[in-house]
Short mmCIF file of C-alpha atoms and ligand atoms in Angstrom, two decimals:
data_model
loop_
_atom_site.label_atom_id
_atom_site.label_comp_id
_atom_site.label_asym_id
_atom_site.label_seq_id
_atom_site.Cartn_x
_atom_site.Cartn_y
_atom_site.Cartn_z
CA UNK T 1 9.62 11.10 31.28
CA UNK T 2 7.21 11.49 28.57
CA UNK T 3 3.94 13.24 27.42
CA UNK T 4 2.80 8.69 27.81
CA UNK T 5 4.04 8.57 31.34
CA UNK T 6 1.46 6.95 33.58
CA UNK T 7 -1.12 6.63 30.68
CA UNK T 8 -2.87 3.82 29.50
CA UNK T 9 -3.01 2.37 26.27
CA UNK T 10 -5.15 -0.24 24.90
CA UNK T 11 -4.11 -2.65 22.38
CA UNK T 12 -6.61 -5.15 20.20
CA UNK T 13 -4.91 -8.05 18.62
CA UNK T 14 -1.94 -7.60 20.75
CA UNK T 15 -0.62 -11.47 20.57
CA UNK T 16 1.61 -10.64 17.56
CA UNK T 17 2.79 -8.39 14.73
CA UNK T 18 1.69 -4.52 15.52
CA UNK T 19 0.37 -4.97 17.96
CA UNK T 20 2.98 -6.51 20.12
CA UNK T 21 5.37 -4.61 18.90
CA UNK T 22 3.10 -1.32 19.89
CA UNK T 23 2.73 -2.55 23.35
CA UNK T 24 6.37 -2.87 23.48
CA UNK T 25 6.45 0.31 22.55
CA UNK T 26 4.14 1.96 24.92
CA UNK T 27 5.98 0.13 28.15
CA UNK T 28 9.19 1.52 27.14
CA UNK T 29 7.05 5.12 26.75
CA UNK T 30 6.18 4.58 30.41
CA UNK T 31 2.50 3.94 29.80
CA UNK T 32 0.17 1.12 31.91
CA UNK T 33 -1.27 -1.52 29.06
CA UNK T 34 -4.10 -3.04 28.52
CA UNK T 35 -3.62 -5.91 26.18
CA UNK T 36 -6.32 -7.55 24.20
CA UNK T 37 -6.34 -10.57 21.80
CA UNK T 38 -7.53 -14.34 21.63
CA UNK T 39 -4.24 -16.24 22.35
CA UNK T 40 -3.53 -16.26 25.98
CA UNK T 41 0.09 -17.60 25.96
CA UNK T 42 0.61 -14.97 23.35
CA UNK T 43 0.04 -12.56 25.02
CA UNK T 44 1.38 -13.50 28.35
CA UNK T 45 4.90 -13.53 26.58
CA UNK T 46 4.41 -10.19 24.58
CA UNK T 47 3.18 -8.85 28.29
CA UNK T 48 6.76 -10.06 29.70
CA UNK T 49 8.51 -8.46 26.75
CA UNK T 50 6.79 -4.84 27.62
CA UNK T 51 7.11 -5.22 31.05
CA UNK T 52 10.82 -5.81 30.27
CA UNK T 53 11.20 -3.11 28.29
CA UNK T 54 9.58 -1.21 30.58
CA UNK T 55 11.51 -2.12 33.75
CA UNK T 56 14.67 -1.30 31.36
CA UNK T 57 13.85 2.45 31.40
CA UNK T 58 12.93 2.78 34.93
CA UNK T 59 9.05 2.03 34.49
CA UNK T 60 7.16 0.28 36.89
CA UNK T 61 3.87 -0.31 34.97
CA UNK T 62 0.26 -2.20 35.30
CA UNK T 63 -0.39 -4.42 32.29
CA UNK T 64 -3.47 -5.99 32.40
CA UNK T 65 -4.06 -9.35 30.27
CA UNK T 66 -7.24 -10.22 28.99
CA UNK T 67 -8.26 -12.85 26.19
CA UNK T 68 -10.74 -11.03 24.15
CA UNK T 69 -12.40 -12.16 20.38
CA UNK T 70 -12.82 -8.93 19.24
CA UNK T 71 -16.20 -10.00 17.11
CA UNK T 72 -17.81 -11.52 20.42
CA UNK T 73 -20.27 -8.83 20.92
CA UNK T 74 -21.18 -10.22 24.90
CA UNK T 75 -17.13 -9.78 25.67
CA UNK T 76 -16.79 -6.13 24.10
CA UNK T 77 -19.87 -5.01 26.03
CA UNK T 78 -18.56 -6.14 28.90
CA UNK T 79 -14.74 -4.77 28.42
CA UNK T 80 -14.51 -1.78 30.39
CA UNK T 81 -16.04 -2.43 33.47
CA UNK T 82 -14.07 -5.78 33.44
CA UNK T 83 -10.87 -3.53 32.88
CA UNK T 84 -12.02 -1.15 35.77
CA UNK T 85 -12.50 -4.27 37.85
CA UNK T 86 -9.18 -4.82 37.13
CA UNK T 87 -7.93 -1.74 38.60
CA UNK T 88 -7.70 0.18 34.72
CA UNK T 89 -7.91 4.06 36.14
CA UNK T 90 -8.14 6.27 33.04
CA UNK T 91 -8.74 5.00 29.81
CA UNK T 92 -6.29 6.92 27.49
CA UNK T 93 -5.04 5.65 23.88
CA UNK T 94 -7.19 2.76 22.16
CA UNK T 95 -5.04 0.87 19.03
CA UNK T 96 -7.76 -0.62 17.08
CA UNK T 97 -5.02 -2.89 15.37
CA UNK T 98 -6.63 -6.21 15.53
CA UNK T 99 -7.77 -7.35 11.84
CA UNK T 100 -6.80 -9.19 8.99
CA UNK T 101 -7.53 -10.69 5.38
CA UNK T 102 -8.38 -13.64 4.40
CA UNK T 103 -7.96 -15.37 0.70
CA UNK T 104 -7.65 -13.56 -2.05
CA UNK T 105 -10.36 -14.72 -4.11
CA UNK T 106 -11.87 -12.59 -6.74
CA UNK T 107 -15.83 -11.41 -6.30
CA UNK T 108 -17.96 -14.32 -7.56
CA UNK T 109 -15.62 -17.18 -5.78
CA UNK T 110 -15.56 -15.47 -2.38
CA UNK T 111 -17.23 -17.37 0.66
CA UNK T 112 -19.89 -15.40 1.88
CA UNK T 113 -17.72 -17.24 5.59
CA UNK T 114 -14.94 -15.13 4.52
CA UNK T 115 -16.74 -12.06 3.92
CA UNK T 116 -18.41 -11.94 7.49
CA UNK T 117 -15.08 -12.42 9.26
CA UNK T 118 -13.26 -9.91 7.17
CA UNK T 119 -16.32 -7.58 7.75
CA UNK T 120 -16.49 -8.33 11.22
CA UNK T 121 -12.89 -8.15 12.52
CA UNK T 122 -11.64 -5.27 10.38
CA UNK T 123 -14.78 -3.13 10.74
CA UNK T 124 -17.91 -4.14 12.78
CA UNK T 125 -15.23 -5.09 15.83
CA UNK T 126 -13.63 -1.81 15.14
CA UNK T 127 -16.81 -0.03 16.01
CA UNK T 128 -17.64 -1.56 18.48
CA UNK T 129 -14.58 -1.43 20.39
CA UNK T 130 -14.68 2.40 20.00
CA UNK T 131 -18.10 2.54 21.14
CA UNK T 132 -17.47 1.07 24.26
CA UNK T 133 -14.47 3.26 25.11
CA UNK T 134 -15.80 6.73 23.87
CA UNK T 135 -18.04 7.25 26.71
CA UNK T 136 -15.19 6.79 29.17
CA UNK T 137 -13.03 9.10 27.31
CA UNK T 138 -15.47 11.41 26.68
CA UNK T 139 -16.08 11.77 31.00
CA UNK T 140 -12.09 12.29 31.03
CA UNK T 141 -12.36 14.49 27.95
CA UNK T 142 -9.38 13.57 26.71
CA UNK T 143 -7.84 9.91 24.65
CA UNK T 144 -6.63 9.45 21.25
CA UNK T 145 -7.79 6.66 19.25
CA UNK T 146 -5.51 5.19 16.77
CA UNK T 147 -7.62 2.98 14.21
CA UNK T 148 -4.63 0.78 11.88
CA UNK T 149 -5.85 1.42 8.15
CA UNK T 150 -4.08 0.26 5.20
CA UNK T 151 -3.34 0.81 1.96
CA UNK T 152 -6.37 -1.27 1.32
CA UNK T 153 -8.03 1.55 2.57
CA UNK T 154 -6.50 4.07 -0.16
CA UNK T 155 -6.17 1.88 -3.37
CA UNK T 156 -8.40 -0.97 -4.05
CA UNK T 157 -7.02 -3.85 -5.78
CA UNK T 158 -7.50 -7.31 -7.84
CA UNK T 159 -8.26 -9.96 -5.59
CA UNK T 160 -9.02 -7.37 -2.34
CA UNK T 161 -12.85 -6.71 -2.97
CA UNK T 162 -13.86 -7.36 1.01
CA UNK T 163 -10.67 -5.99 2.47
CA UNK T 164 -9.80 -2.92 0.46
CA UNK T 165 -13.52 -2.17 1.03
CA UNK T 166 -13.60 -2.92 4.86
CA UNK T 167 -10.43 -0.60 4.92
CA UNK T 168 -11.74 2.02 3.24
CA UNK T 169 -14.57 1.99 5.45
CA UNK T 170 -12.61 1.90 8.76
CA UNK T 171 -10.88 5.00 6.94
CA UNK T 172 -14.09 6.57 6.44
CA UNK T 173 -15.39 5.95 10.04
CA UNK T 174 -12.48 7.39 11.55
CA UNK T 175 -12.55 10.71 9.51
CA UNK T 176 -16.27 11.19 10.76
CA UNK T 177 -15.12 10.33 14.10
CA UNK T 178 -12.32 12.60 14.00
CA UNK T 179 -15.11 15.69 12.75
CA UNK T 180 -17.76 14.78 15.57
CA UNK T 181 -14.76 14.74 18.36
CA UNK T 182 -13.67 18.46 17.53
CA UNK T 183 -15.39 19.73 20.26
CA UNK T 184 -13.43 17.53 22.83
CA UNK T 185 -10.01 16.57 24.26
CA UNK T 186 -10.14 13.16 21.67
CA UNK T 187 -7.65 12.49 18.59
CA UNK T 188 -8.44 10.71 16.16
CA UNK T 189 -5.66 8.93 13.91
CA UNK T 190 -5.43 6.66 11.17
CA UNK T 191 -2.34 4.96 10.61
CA UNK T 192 -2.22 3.18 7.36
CA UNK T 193 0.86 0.35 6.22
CA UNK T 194 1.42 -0.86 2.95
CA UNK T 195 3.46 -3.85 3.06
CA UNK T 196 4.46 -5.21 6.21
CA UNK T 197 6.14 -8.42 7.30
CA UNK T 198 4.02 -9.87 9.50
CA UNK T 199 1.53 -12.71 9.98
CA UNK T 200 -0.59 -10.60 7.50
CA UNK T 201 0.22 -12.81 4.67
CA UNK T 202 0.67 -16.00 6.12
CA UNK T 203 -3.21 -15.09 7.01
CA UNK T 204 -4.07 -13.90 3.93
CA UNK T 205 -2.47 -17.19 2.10
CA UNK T 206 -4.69 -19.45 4.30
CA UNK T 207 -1.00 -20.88 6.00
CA UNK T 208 0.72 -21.06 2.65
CA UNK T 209 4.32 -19.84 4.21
CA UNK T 210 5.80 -20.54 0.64
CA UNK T 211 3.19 -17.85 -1.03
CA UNK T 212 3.50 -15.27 1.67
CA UNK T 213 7.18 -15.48 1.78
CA UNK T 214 6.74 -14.44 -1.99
CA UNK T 215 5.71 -10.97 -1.13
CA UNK T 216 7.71 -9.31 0.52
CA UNK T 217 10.85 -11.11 -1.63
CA UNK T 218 13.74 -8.84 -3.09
CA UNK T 219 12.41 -5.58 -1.52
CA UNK T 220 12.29 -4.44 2.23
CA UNK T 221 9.34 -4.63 3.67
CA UNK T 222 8.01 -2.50 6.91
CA UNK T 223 8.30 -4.44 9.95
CA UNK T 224 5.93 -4.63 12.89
CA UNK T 225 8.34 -2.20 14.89
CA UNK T 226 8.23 0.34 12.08
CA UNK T 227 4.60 0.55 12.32
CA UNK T 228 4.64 0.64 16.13
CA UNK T 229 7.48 3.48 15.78
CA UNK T 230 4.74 5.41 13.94
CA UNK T 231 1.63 4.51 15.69
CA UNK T 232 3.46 5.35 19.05
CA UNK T 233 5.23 8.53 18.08
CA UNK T 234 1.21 10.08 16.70
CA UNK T 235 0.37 8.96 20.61
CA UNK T 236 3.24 10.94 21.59
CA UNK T 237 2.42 14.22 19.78
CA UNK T 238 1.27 17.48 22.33
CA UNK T 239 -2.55 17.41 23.21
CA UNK T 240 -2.80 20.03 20.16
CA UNK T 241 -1.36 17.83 17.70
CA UNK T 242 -3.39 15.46 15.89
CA UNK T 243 -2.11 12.95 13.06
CA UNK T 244 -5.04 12.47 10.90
CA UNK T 245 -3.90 9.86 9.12
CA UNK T 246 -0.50 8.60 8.47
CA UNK T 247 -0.24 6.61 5.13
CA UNK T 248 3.58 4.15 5.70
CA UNK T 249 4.75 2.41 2.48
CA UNK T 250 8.22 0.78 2.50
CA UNK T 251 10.59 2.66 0.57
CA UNK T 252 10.76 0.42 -2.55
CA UNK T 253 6.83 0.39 -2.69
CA UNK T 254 4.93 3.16 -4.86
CA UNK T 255 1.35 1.43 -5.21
CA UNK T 256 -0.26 -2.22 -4.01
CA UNK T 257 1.41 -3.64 -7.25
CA UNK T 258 4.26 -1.02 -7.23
CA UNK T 259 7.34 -2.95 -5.90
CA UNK T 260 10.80 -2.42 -6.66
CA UNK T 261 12.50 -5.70 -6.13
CA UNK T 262 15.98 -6.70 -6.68
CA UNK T 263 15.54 -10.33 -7.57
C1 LIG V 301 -1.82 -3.87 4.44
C2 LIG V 301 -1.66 -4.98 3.51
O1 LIG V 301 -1.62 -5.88 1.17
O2 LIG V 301 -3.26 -4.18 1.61
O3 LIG V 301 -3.04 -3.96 5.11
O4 LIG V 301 -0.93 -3.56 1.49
S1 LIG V 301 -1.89 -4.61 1.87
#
């Protein structure tokens, strides 16, 4: 058993990338899942995957599937007593993964479109989400929230205006959070990736495979599991143990335009 067994962990934008791979992760940890994105089929197969993984080391648990878009405001309010409907007991690790970028436009030729949904679903979504959970956590006194930063959200770069700012801010909202949670039986983490082969790119390209393929050429690159690895093991830490932040950079990358490639 572990210090996850029989916990529940909640997992935004848990169709693909991280966050599957987290939720993978937390089944095989022996915790109950709550998985949250907008693709339904998605996440239907990722929940098969954890409850396979799960089953595989003698876990029996309750994942609960619901389609959520994390910047409908109506939906998030009306999350947790949905979940509780749903037979959710305890409300125990939140993964604020879901997020993204989009273009990479310099400031003058950005679309004020692209700035609201970069805005929204890195940050305003973010907040919201934790809002609606902190009240439950705080009656249990105890959760750990686990906001995914970036290294957006440590070095700002050419051609990342809106999401090396958004990051920076989720960075900054979770270091507050962290201070006014002291007093309770809360953690607050940040995990932050560099470069990770994901849909990130592909995102961040607007579907130009050929142009995210280029970034992560000649070097490794972290993987979704990595990340999960990390976010998981900071969930799995004693109650007196709490990861701040964790800042994960592939080995062959020093800096956003820092890459050691072979090719
Ligand atoms: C991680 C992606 O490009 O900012 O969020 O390192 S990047």
């Amino acid at each position: 058993t572990t210090r996850l067994q029989g916990k529940t962990a909640i997992v935004t934008g848990a169709s693909s990338g991280i966050g599957a791979a987290t939720a993978v992760l937390f089944a095989r940890a022996g915790c109950n899942l709550v998985l949250l994105a907008r693709r339904k089929a998605q996440l239907d197969e990722v929940a098969a995957q954890a409850k396979a993984a799960a089953e595989a080391m003698g876990h029996r648990p309750q994942i609960v599937v619901r389609t959520l878009d994390v910047n409908d405001r109506a939906a998030v309010d009306a999350l947790v007593p949905a979940l509780k409907e749903a037979g959710v007991q305890s409300f125990d690790v939140l993964v604020n993964n879901a997020g993204g970028a989009i273009g990479t436009e310099r400031a003058g030729d950005i679309k004020m479109d692209d700035v609201d949904f970069m805005v929204n679903t890195n940050l305003v979504s973010l907040i919201q989400i934790t809002q609606v959970f902190l009240p439950e956590m705080k009656r249990q006194d105890s959760g750990h929230i686990i906001n995914i930063g970036s290294l957006a959200g440590r070095e700002a770069y050419v051609g990342g205006t809106i999401y090396c700012a958004v990051k920076h801010a989720v960075k900054a909202f979770s270091q507050s959070l962290l201070k006014e949670l002291v007093a309770t039986g809360i953690r607050v983490s940040e995990v932050a990736p560099g470069f990770a082969e994901t849909n990130f790119a592909v995102t961040r390209f607007r579907g130009d495979e050929e142009a995210a393929k280029a970034v992560y050429k000649g070097f490794k690159p972290l993987v979704a599991e990595d990340i999960a690895e990390e976010i998981v093991w900071c969930a799995l830490r004693p109650p007196h143990v709490q990861i701040a932040e964790l800042y994960v950079l592939p080995s062959a990358q020093g800096a956003a335009t820092i890459i050691h490639r072979s090719e």
